[in-house]
mmCIF file with all atom_site columns, C-alpha atoms in Angstrom:
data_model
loop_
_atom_site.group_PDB
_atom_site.id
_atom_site.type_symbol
_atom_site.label_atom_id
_atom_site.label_alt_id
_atom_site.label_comp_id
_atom_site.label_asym_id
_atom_site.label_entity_id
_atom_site.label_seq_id
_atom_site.pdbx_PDB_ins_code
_atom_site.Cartn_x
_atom_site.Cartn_y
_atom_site.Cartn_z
_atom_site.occupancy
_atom_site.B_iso_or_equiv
_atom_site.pdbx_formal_charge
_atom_site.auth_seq_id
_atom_site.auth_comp_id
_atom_site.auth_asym_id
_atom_site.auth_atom_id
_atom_site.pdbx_PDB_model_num
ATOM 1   C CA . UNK Q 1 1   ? -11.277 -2.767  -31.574 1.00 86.00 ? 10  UNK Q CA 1
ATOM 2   C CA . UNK Q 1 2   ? -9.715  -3.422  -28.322 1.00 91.00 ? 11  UNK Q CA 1
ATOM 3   C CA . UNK Q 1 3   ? -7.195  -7.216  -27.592 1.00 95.00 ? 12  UNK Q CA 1
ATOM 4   C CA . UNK Q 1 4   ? -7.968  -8.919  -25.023 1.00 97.00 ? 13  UNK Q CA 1
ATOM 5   C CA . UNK Q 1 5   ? -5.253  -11.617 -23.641 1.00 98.00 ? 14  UNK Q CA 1
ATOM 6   C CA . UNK Q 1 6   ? -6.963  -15.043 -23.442 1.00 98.00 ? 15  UNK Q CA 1
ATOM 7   C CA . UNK Q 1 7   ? -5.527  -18.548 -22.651 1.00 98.00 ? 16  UNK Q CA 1
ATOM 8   C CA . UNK Q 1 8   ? -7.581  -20.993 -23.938 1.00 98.00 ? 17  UNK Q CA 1
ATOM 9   C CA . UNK Q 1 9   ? -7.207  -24.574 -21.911 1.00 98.00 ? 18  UNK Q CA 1
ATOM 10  C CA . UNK Q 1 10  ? -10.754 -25.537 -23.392 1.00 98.00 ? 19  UNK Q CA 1
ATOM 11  C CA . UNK Q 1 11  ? -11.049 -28.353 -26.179 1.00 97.00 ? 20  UNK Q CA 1
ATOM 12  C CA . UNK Q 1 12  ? -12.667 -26.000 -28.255 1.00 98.00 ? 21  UNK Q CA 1
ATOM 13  C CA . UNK Q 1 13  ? -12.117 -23.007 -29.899 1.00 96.00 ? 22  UNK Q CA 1
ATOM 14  C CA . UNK Q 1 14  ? -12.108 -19.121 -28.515 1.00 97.00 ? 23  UNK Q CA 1
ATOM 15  C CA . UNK Q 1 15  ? -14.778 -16.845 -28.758 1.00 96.00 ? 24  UNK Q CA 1
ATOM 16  C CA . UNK Q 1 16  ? -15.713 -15.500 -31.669 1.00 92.00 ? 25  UNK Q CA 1
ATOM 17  C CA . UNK Q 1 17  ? -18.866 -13.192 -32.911 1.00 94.00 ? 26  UNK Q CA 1
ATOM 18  C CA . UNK Q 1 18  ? -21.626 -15.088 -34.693 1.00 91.00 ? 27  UNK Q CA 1
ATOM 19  C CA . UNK Q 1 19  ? -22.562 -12.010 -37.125 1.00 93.00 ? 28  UNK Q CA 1
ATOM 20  C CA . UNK Q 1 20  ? -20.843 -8.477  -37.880 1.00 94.00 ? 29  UNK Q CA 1
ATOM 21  C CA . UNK Q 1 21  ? -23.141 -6.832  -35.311 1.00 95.00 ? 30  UNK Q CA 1
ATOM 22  C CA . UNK Q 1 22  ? -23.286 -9.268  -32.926 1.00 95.00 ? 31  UNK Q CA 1
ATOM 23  C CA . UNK Q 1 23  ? -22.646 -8.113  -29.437 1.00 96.00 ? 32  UNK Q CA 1
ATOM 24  C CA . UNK Q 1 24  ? -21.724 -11.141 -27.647 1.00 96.00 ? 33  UNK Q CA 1
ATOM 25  C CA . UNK Q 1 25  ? -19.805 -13.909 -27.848 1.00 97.00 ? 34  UNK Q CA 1
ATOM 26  C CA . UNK Q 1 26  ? -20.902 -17.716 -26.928 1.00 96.00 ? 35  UNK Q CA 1
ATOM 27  C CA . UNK Q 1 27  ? -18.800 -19.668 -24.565 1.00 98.00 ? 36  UNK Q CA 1
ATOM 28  C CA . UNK Q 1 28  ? -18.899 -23.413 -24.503 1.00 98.00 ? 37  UNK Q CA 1
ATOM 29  C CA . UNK Q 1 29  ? -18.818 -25.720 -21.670 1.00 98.00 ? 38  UNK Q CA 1
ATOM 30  C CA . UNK Q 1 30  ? -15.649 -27.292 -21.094 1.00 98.00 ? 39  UNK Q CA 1
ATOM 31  C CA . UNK Q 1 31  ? -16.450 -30.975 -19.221 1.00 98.00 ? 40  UNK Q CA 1
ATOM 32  C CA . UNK Q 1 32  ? -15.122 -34.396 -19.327 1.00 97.00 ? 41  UNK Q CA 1
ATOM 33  C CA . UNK Q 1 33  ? -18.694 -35.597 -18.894 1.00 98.00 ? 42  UNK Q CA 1
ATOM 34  C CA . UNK Q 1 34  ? -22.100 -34.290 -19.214 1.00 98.00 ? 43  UNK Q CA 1
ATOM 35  C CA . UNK Q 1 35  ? -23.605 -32.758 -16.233 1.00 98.00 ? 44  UNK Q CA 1
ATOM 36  C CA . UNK Q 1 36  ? -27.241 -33.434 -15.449 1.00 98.00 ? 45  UNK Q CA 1
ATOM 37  C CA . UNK Q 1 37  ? -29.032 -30.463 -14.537 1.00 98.00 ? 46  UNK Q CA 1
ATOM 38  C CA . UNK Q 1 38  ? -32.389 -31.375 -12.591 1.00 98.00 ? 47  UNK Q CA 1
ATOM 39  C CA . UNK Q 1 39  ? -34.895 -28.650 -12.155 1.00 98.00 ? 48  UNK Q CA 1
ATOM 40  C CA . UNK Q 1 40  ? -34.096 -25.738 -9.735  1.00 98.00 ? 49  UNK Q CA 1
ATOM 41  C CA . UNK Q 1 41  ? -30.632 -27.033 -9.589  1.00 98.00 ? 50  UNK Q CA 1
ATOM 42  C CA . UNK Q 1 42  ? -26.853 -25.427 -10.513 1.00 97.00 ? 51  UNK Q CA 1
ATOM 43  C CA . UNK Q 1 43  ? -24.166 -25.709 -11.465 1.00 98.00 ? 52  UNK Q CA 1
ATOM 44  C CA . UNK Q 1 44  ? -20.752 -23.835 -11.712 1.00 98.00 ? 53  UNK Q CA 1
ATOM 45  C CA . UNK Q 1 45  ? -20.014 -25.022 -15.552 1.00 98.00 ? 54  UNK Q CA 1
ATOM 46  C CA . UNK Q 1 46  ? -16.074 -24.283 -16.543 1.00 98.00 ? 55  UNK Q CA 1
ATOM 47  C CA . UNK Q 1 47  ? -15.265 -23.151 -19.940 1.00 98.00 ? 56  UNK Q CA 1
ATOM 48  C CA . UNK Q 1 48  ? -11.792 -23.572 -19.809 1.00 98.00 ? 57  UNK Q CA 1
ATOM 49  C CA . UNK Q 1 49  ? -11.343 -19.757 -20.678 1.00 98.00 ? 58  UNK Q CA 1
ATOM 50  C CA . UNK Q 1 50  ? -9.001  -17.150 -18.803 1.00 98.00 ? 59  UNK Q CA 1
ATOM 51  C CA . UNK Q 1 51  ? -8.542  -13.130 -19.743 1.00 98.00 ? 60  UNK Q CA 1
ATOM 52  C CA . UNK Q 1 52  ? -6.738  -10.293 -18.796 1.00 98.00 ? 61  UNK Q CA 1
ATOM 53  C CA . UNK Q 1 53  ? -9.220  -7.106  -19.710 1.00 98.00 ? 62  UNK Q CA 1
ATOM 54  C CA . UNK Q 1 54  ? -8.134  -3.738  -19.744 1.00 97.00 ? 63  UNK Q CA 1
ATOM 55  C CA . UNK Q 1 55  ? -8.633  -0.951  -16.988 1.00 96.00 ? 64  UNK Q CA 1
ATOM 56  C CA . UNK Q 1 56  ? -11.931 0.573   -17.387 1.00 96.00 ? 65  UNK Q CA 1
ATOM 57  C CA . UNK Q 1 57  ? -13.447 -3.006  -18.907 1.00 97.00 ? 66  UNK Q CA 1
ATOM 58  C CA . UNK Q 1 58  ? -15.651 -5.355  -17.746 1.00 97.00 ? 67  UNK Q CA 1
ATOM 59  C CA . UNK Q 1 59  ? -17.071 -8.757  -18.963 1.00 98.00 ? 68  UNK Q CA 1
ATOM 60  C CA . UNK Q 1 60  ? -20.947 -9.106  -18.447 1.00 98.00 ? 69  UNK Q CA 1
ATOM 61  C CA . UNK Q 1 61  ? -21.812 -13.051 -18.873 1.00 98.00 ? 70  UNK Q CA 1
ATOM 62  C CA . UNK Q 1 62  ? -25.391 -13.290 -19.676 1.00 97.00 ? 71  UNK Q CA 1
ATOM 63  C CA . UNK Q 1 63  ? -27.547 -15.931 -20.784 1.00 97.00 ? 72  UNK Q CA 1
ATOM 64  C CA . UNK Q 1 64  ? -28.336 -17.478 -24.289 1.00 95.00 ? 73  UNK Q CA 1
ATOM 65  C CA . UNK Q 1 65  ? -32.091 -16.809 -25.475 1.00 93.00 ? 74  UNK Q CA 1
ATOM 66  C CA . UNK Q 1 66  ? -32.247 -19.865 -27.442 1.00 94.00 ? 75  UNK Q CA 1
ATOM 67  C CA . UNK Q 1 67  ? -31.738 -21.754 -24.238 1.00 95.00 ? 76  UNK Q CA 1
ATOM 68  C CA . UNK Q 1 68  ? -34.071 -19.912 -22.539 1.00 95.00 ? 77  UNK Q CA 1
ATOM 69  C CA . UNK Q 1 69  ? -36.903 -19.933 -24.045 1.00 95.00 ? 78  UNK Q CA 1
ATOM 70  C CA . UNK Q 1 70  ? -36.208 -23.820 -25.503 1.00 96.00 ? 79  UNK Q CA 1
ATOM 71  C CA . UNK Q 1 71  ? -34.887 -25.144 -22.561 1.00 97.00 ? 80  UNK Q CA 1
ATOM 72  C CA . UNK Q 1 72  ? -35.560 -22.888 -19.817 1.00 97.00 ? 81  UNK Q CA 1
ATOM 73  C CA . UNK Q 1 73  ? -32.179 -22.770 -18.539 1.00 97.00 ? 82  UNK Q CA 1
ATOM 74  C CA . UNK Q 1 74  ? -30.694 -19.317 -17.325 1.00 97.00 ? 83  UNK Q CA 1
ATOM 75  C CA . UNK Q 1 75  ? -28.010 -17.436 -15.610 1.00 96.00 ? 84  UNK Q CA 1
ATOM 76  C CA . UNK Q 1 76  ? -28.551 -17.507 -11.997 1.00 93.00 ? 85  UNK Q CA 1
ATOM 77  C CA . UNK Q 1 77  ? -26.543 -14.068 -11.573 1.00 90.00 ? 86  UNK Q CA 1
ATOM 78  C CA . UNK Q 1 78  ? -27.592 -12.570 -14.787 1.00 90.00 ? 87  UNK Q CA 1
ATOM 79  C CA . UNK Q 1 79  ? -25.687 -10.659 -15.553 1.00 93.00 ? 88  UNK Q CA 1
ATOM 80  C CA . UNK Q 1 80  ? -22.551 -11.759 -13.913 1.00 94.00 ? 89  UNK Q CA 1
ATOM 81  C CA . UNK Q 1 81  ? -19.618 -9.094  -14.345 1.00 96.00 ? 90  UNK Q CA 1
ATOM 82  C CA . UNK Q 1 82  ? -15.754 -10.571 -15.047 1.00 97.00 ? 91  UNK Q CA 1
ATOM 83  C CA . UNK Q 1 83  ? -13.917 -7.586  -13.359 1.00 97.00 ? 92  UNK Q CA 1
ATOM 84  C CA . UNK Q 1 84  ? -11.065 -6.487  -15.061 1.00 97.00 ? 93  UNK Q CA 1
ATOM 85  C CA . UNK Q 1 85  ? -8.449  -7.906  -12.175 1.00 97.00 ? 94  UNK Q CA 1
ATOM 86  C CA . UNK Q 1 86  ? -9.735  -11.066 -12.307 1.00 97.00 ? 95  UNK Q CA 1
ATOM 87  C CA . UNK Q 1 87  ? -7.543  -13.990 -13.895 1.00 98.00 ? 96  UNK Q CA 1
ATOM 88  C CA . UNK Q 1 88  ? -9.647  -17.366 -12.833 1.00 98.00 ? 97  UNK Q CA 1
ATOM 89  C CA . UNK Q 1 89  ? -10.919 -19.320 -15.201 1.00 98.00 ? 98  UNK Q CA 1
ATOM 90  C CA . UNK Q 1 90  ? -14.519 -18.308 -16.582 1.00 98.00 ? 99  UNK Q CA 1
ATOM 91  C CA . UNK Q 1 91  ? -17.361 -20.221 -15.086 1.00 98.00 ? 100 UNK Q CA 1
ATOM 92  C CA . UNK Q 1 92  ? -20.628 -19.998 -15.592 1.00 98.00 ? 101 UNK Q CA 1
ATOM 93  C CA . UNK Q 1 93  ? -23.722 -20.597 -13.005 1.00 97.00 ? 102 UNK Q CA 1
ATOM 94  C CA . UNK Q 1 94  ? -25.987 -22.222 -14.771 1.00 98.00 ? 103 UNK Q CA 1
ATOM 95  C CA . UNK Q 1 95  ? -29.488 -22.991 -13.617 1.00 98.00 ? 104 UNK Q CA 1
ATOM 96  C CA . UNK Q 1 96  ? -32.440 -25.398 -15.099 1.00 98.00 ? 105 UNK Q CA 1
ATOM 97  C CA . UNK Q 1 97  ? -35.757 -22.872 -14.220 1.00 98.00 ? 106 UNK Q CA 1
ATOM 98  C CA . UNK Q 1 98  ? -37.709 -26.044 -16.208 1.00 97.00 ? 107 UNK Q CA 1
ATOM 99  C CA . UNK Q 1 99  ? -39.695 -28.748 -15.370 1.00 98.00 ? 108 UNK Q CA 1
ATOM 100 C CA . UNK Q 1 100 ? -37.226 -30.663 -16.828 1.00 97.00 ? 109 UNK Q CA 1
ATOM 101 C CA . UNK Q 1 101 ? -34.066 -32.552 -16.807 1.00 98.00 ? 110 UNK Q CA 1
ATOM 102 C CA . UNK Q 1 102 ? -31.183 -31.015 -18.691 1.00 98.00 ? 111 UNK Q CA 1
ATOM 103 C CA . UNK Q 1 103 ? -28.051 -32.277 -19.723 1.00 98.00 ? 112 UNK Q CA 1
ATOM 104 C CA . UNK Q 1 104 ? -25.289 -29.742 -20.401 1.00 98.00 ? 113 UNK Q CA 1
ATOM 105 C CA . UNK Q 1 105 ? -22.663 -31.534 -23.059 1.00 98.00 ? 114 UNK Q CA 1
ATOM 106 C CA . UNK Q 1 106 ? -18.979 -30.740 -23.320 1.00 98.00 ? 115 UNK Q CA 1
ATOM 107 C CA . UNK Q 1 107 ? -19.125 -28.230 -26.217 1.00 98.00 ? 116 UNK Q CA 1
ATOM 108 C CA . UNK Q 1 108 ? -22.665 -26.397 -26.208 1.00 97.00 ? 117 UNK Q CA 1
ATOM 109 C CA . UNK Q 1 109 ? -23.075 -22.786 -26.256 1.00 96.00 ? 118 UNK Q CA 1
ATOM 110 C CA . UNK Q 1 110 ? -24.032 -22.167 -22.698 1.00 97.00 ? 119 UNK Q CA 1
ATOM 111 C CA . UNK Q 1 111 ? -23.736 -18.510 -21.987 1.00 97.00 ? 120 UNK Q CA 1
ATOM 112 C CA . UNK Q 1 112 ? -22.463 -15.200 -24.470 1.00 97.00 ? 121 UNK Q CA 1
ATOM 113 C CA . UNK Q 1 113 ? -19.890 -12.705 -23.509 1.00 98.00 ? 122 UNK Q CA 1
ATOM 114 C CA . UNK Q 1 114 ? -20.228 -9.250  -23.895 1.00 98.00 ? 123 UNK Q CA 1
ATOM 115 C CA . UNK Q 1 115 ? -17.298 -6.396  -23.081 1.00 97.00 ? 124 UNK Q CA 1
ATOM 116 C CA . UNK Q 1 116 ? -18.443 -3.345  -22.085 1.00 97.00 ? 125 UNK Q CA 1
ATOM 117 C CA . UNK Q 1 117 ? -16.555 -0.986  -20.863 1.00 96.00 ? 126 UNK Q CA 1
ATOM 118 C CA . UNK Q 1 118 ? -17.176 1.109   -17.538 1.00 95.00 ? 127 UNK Q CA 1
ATOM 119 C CA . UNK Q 1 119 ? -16.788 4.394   -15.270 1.00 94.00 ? 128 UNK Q CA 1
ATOM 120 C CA . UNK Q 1 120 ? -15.773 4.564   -11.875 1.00 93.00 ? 129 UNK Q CA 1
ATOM 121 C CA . UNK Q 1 121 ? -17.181 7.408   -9.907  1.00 94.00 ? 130 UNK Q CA 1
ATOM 122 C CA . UNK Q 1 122 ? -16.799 9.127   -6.871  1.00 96.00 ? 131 UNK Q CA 1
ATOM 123 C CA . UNK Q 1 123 ? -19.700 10.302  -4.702  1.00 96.00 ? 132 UNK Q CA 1
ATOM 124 C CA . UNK Q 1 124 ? -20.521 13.865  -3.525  1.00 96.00 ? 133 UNK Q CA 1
ATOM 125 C CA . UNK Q 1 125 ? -22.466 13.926  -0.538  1.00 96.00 ? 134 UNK Q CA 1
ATOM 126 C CA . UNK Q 1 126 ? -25.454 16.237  -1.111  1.00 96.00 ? 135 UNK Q CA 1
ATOM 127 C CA . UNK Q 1 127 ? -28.537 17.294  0.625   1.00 96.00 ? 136 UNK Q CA 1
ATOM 128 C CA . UNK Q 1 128 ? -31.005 17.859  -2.352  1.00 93.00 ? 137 UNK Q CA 1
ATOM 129 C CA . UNK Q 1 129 ? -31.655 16.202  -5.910  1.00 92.00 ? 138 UNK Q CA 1
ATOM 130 C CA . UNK Q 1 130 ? -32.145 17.974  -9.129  1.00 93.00 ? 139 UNK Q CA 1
ATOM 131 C CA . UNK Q 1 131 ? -35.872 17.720  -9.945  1.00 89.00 ? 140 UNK Q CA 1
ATOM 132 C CA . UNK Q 1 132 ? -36.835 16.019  -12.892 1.00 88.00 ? 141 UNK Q CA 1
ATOM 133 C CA . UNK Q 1 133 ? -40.701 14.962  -14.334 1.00 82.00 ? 142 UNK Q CA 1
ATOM 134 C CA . UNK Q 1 134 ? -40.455 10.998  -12.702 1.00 80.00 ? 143 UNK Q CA 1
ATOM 135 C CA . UNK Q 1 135 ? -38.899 11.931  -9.613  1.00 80.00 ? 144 UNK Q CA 1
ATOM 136 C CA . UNK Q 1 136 ? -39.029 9.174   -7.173  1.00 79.00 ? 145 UNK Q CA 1
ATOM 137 C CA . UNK Q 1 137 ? -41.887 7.215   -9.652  1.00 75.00 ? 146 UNK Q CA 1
ATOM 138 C CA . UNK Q 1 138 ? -40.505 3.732   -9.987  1.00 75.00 ? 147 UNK Q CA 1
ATOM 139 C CA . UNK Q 1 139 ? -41.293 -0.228  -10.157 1.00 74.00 ? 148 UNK Q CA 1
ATOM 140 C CA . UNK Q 1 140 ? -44.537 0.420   -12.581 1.00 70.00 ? 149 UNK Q CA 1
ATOM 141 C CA . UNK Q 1 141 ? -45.456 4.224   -11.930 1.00 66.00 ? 150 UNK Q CA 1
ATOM 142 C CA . UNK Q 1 142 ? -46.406 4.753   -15.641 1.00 67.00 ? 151 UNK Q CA 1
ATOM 143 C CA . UNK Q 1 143 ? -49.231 2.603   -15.451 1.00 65.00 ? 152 UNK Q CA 1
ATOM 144 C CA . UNK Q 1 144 ? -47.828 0.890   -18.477 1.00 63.00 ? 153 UNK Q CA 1
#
């Protein structure tokens, strides 16, 4: 288990795991009003949130299923990364892919966190590929 440095100038409390194997973390919305979301539109929602993660981390911000499918609301940049230099507050594009009006409250779960960890990599200019049984198959190729 890794720490993670977090200031929390939300009205609400950090982060946390909803179950033992859960792999992300909700973040609230952290607004002085609610913010009406018409269909098609976004918003940049604040959560109030700000972390220092370690070399070699990431934070991917992805949306919440139960939103999803209930409200059809979404991450427009799905999912966004939090690089590990970064030390702005945590915001969250929301978008409304409904038919529907919705209203984003100071306090609901709008997004989950997860912390993954990463490689960089450095490229080596070749002329050939190893083969391999898909090759170039892509997008579909398996029919399936």
């Amino acid at each position: 288990m890794i720490k993670i440095p977090i200031i929390n100038r939300s009205k609400h409390s950090l982060p946390e795991y909803a179950t033992p194997l859960s792999a992300g973390m909700d973040l609230r919305a952290n607004i002085d009003a609610p913010i009406l979301l018409k269909p098609l539109q976004r918003a940049l929602i604040p959560t109030g949130l700000y972390i220092a993660l370690p070399e070699g981390y990431e934070a991917q911000i992805r949306p919440r299923s139960g939103l999803a499918i209930k409200k059809g609301i979404s991450i427009l940049n799905a999912p966004g990364t939090i690089d590990a230099d970064y030390r702005g507050e945590i915001g969250i594009i929301l978008i409304n892919l409904s038919n529907e009006d919705f209203i984003v409250e100071d306090g609901e779960r709008i997004a989950q966190m997860v912390i993954a960890r990463y490689e960089h990599v450095n490229f080596e200019k070749v002329d050939t590929l190893d083969e391999t049984e898909r090759g170039s198959g892509g997008f579909g190729h398996t029919g399936i």
